[in-house]
Amino acid sequence: MMERMKQWLGISRESSPTRSPPGSPASHAPVSHVTRPSNVSPSKPRSIDQSEVKKAEMATSSSLPAPARRRSRSKSPSRPGRQRQTSSGSRTLGLTKTSDDETFLPRAHQNPEVQESDGNFFESFTALAWRQENKRLRLASEDEKEAEKPPPSETKFGAKPKHHQLSRKEYELLYIEVLYTIKHKIGTTTSCHSPFIQDLYQYAQEAFGVRPEDHARLLAKATEEKPPIVILNISVIEAKGLLAKDADGFSDPYCMLGIQPSHPSEGDPNTLFSSDEESGTRTKEKERRGLRKFSTSLRKKKDKELVKDLVPAKYIQTTAVIPNTLNPEWNEKFRFDLDAAHTDRFHLDIWDHDEEFSVIDAAKSLNEVSGFRGLGRFFKQIAQSARTKNDSSIDDFLGCVDIGLDNIPSVGLDQWYQLQGRSSRSNIQGEIHLKLKLATREDRGIPEDDNWTDVKQHEDLMCIFIEHEVRKFNDPSFKWTGDLPQAALTILHQHAIQGDVTEVQQAVCRWMAHSRQHAKYPLSYSLLLAHLTNLDKVWKPATLSRDEEESLAESFNLFIEYCLTLLHRQRETFPPSNRTAFSRLEGMFRCLANIYSMKVFKKCCPFQKELHSEITAVVKRGNQDWYERLYSSCRSQTKREEDSLQSLIELTNHLNADIYRGSQYYNSIFESLVSVNYFSLTYRQLEKMLGEEVNQDISVILKKMDCDRELDSLGPPPPTMGTTLFELYLALQEFARYSNNLPPGELRSLAISQYYEWFGFAVSKWLCIARHKALKRIRKAVELDKVAQVDAVVKYSTSAVDVCCCFAQITEFWKQLSWPDLVGAYQFVHRLVEDISNGAQLYADLVHEKLTAAGYYDDEGQFDITEQLCITINNIEQVRRSLCVLPESLEFNAIQRALEATGGDGAEQLDAHSLRKKLCQADSAMIRKITQVVDRVADKMRPDIKKDVFHLNWAPESLPADDAVGDLLEYLDSNLLTLNNNLLKTNFDRILESIWVEVLEEFKDVLDNEEVRPPIFYQRMFDALGLLVDFFHAKGKGLNMEDILSQQFQELRELLTFHKMDTTSLIETFYIQMAEIQKQQESTEFGVLNFRAVYRYDSHTLYVEVLSAKDLIPLDANGLSDPFVLVQLCPDHVFPDITVQSTQVVKKTLHPLFEESFEFAVNPGQCQHKGATLLFTVMDHDLVFQNDFAGEVYLAMEDVPGVSGEEVKGYDALSIISLPLIQPKHKAYGALQILAQRVWDKEAQEFVKKRSKVEEQAA
């Protein structure tokens, strides 16, 4: 039987949302009859777990206690008209879900006919948010599809810069220039250039698109041109490790350099040089007397320039003298015209300067000789001239370098050269750093340093080559890497060196050419950025002419203008959904940011506006133009005036999508690259324009929809309304929420921030319609009710699902509105709570009426536990639970805080609490409805329970408790199993609780009305009660222990505890109870007694000193009393030989002073005995009549100092004990009452008689 008990208490009764309900029709067939089992299986007795009892008694109650439940027993034939309380007020109200009792009703169990009965009114409104989300998902899906597509054409939206276009004549002249450059190619070819002249001609012809006959004609013209003069540009940088020629360990080096002709006029050139080793006449020590070093005269720059200017460039040149060093640094540049570049050689000597008039002066004099030919003879004459002045003071030779010009590559040489001597005997060391580069010049009658024409030709040539390569490129132009073929690079290189186009000028040409072609063929911004970076790297102040700076400035401005025009329509040009396009926007910003940070840009364009202000202005213009195009597009679809609302919705949705893209994509790169807060700029501008548009149209729209005023609440319900107005609300809500991303200082003066104020009357109208629709739907749901089933046993019907879903949809729609003004939301939430609560109560009434109509409360016929019974209470419980989420869903706490923050009067705050109050009322009403049904089951089971309890009481004395209670447990087990299988756990617990109350009342009824029996019978009932506690608790799977250990149970258990005691134990319990009453007594209406008491453990003596009393009650006719005090030890069977002692009588006073001491010889065992009490009885002495009772004081012996064996010192120092006097009151269920019922027990009767006399005296 206990196994079966565990079976029905162990089955889970919670519904599972994952199971499909069977499609069984509604049925009222009985699930089971309330029956008595034929077999009884005994169970073992178990005592009540005192720890669980104590824990349950200390459990705290909920903050929202439910009202005490009382149910009518009028239907029970055995207990007509009785009322009883089933449990204490500690049961929670249940407005919040508990973890062990949550259920979920699948929406699939809704009855479609119910939804269709009102045209899916609620479903259409809750679907609004879904539609809004669906739009966002579609937008994201479309963006994803656009991600990998080719980017939009930039040339479609970009400005068309007006660059100079070459005329046909200019085009031919440029082509002739290219052919001329190729024909007169100079320098050896490096690995990156093409060595074949014919390949260069062919590439030029292809790039320029020249026909063969035109090519031949133009090549002939190029051939007729006078060949250019080849030039050698020399840079003497520095030398290191030179030989020391001066006595101080240093030298004063300078260089003498020139071109050695291919056919010297006299002998070996080496014989023409003179050195200190060859002369043999040079002294070891320089004479300094009367001489001044030539280096002193060259310290000033003007002196050096004067010397250099006097030396003809075509013969020989010298560097400045660097005094006192072995590692000189010159950094001087020289230029030589070459007669035979393929055979001439470059020669350089390094000398140590000694005389003011020396090799330099000789070189100057001989250079002035006209008709002088041959470098060998030239150097020889210089040496001879120097020696004729003073043989003892000639310059010392430090080394030379001889380089053939035919090995110089076109890109030039930049390296260190080891110094050589005149012969093997020469003592030479060190090396020199030289830069050699070939160039050409033409005799065109213009200054040699003015190469502006060459620079422009170089730019045009680059443009032609870039366009040619881009056209040949098969992929989009922005994927072209910018790599030119070898032929193109060779032509450009030759043109640069032949036109003496510097590195900075080439960088300028590359940027201008690429930026020009970018407007026609969008190039990679990474390529453009690389050219900008290179230009910024090589540019130095004063490296460009004025014309070149102006041309570069124009190029910068045209590129910036082109980019800004693209940015003006960045939504079409750089849509964030297209990865490539968005990447190009980032690249464009990097180029712009780089340009504005370049020094050359600031030099060329000093008055240019800041990039931040330029982009801000163009974004604003772009936003304005885009909004106007969007507005026109939305309005163009408005054929009727009624369509204005739809066009406004579409406009707002488009703006939401744009703001989303701006926030998620554009803003980050605008802020990081160009320091523009794109989102803030765009949002505030669009918000202002949208606000103006909505303000203009919304009043007309609301008036047409009859939503511009408050409806009469007493009037007929308004007709239904569409969803479009709330579509606009949700769209504006989404737009307004983006303002949360604005900086705090920009939240003021937003037009859309108070959008909800436009829709107040519309929401009020919707609530009015929703209330009537909900009530109709509830009635329709009950009318079309069908059985549903979550798992194999627990059932409910479709009406519960329909009603719960209806409430959820109403709540969900309000959550979607998310009314920003919490104070203003109160009136709407109050109506929502009231309507939902009324609807829930209506549903409970309707399904209960249906159950009543089915004969549930009829007394005729057999009572059956039907499917309809279980479904009814399950349905009501499910709908009741749907109210649990309202405080959270409707934000009760937030509304409460908002109302308190307004600083309004107390009425507003009380109204916020009234929301919960209304829910509590609905919850209580539904619980009462469930209880009414549940109690009917318990009432029908009461007769059998009564009979089993009666048998338990009158069973033979030898029958143990587990056998005696077996019939009752078996009966409960068989019937509760059926209920458990069909009820939710909450409802099943309610029935368990109701039946538990029936059992307790039947036990109590036996104790109150049956003949009193010996204690052994009550011991069996006590044990049986423990078994029933285990049965109903079922190790936590049944009733909660706090529900089992109710106040009613506590009283019954106490009463059984008294009944199972023997008489002496009851008497001891009486004194324990009286001592407890004494401790709880606070009133002093009968006076106060002051005394001392102490127990001397060593002498086994109790010392009592009665000191005084005050405020005694007057018992004599004169308004006073003649009090005395009786001191005795109780109970008598514990202290059999101890006599009662008395104080003296104090006449005519209510405040007597006794100050008398008494001693009692008692052992510690007596004092520590259960119930041992020191009793003080205050009496009024009467000479004629019986003494009157004034009151008594009880002191448990365990509270007397020294009884526990502790040492007590200083009797006089003991604190005075002051206790109020009490007078006995009759208790219906106490130890004295039990003793009074034991008429067969003489000891009990004598004790009762004694106490009755005291009670009579007190009365």
CSV table of N, CA, C and O in Angstrom, one decimal, residues 507 511 526-539 590 594 598:
chain,number,residue,atom,x,y,z
A,507,ALA,N,57.3,61.9,-59.0
A,507,ALA,CA,56.3,61.6,-58.0
A,507,ALA,C,55.0,62.4,-58.3
A,507,ALA,O,53.9,61.9,-58.2
A,511,TRP,N,51.3,61.0,-59.5
A,511,TRP,CA,50.0,61.3,-58.8
A,511,TRP,C,49.0,62.0,-59.7
A,511,TRP,O,47.8,61.6,-59.7
A,526,SER,N,44.0,52.2,-52.9
A,526,SER,CA,45.3,51.8,-52.3
A,526,SER,C,46.5,52.2,-53.2
A,526,SER,O,47.5,52.7,-52.7
A,527,LEU,N,46.2,52.1,-54.5
A,527,LEU,CA,47.3,52.6,-55.5
A,527,LEU,C,47.4,54.1,-55.4
A,527,LEU,O,48.6,54.6,-55.3
A,528,LEU,N,46.3,54.8,-55.3
A,528,LEU,CA,46.4,56.3,-55.2
A,528,LEU,C,47.1,56.7,-53.9
A,528,LEU,O,47.9,57.6,-53.8
A,529,LEU,N,46.7,56.0,-52.8
A,529,LEU,CA,47.3,56.3,-51.5
A,529,LEU,C,48.8,56.0,-51.5
A,529,LEU,O,49.6,56.8,-50.9
A,530,ALA,N,49.3,55.0,-52.2
A,530,ALA,CA,50.7,54.7,-52.3
A,530,ALA,C,51.4,55.8,-53.0
A,530,ALA,O,52.5,56.2,-52.6
A,531,HIS,N,50.8,56.4,-54.1
A,531,HIS,CA,51.5,57.5,-54.8
A,531,HIS,C,51.5,58.8,-53.9
A,531,HIS,O,52.5,59.5,-54.0
A,532,LEU,N,50.4,59.0,-53.2
A,532,LEU,CA,50.4,60.1,-52.2
A,532,LEU,C,51.5,60.0,-51.2
A,532,LEU,O,52.2,60.9,-50.8
A,533,THR,N,51.6,58.8,-50.6
A,533,THR,CA,52.6,58.5,-49.6
A,533,THR,C,54.0,58.7,-50.2
A,533,THR,O,54.9,59.4,-49.5
A,534,ASN,N,54.3,58.3,-51.4
A,534,ASN,CA,55.6,58.5,-52.0
A,534,ASN,C,55.9,59.9,-52.2
A,534,ASN,O,57.0,60.4,-52.0
A,535,LEU,N,54.9,60.7,-52.7
A,535,LEU,CA,55.0,62.1,-53.0
A,535,LEU,C,55.4,62.8,-51.7
A,535,LEU,O,56.3,63.7,-51.6
A,536,ASP,N,54.7,62.5,-50.6
A,536,ASP,CA,54.9,63.1,-49.3
A,536,ASP,C,56.3,62.8,-48.8
A,536,ASP,O,56.9,63.6,-48.1
A,537,LYS,N,56.8,61.6,-49.1
A,537,LYS,CA,58.1,61.2,-48.7
A,537,LYS,C,59.2,61.9,-49.4
A,537,LYS,O,60.2,62.3,-48.7
A,538,VAL,N,59.1,62.1,-50.7
A,538,VAL,CA,60.2,62.7,-51.5
A,538,VAL,C,60.2,64.2,-51.5
A,538,VAL,O,61.2,64.8,-51.9
A,539,TRP,N,59.1,64.8,-51.3
A,539,TRP,CA,59.0,66.2,-51.4
A,539,TRP,C,59.7,67.0,-50.3
A,539,TRP,O,59.6,66.6,-49.1
A,590,ARG,N,40.8,57.4,-46.6
A,590,ARG,CA,42.3,57.4,-46.3
A,590,ARG,C,43.1,58.3,-47.2
A,590,ARG,O,44.0,59.0,-46.8
A,594,ASN,N,45.0,61.6,-46.0
A,594,ASN,CA,46.4,61.7,-46.3
A,594,ASN,C,46.7,63.0,-47.0
A,594,ASN,O,47.7,63.6,-46.7
A,598,MET,N,49.4,66.2,-45.7
A,598,MET,CA,50.6,66.3,-46.4
A,598,MET,C,51.1,67.8,-46.4
A,598,MET,O,50.4,68.7,-46.6
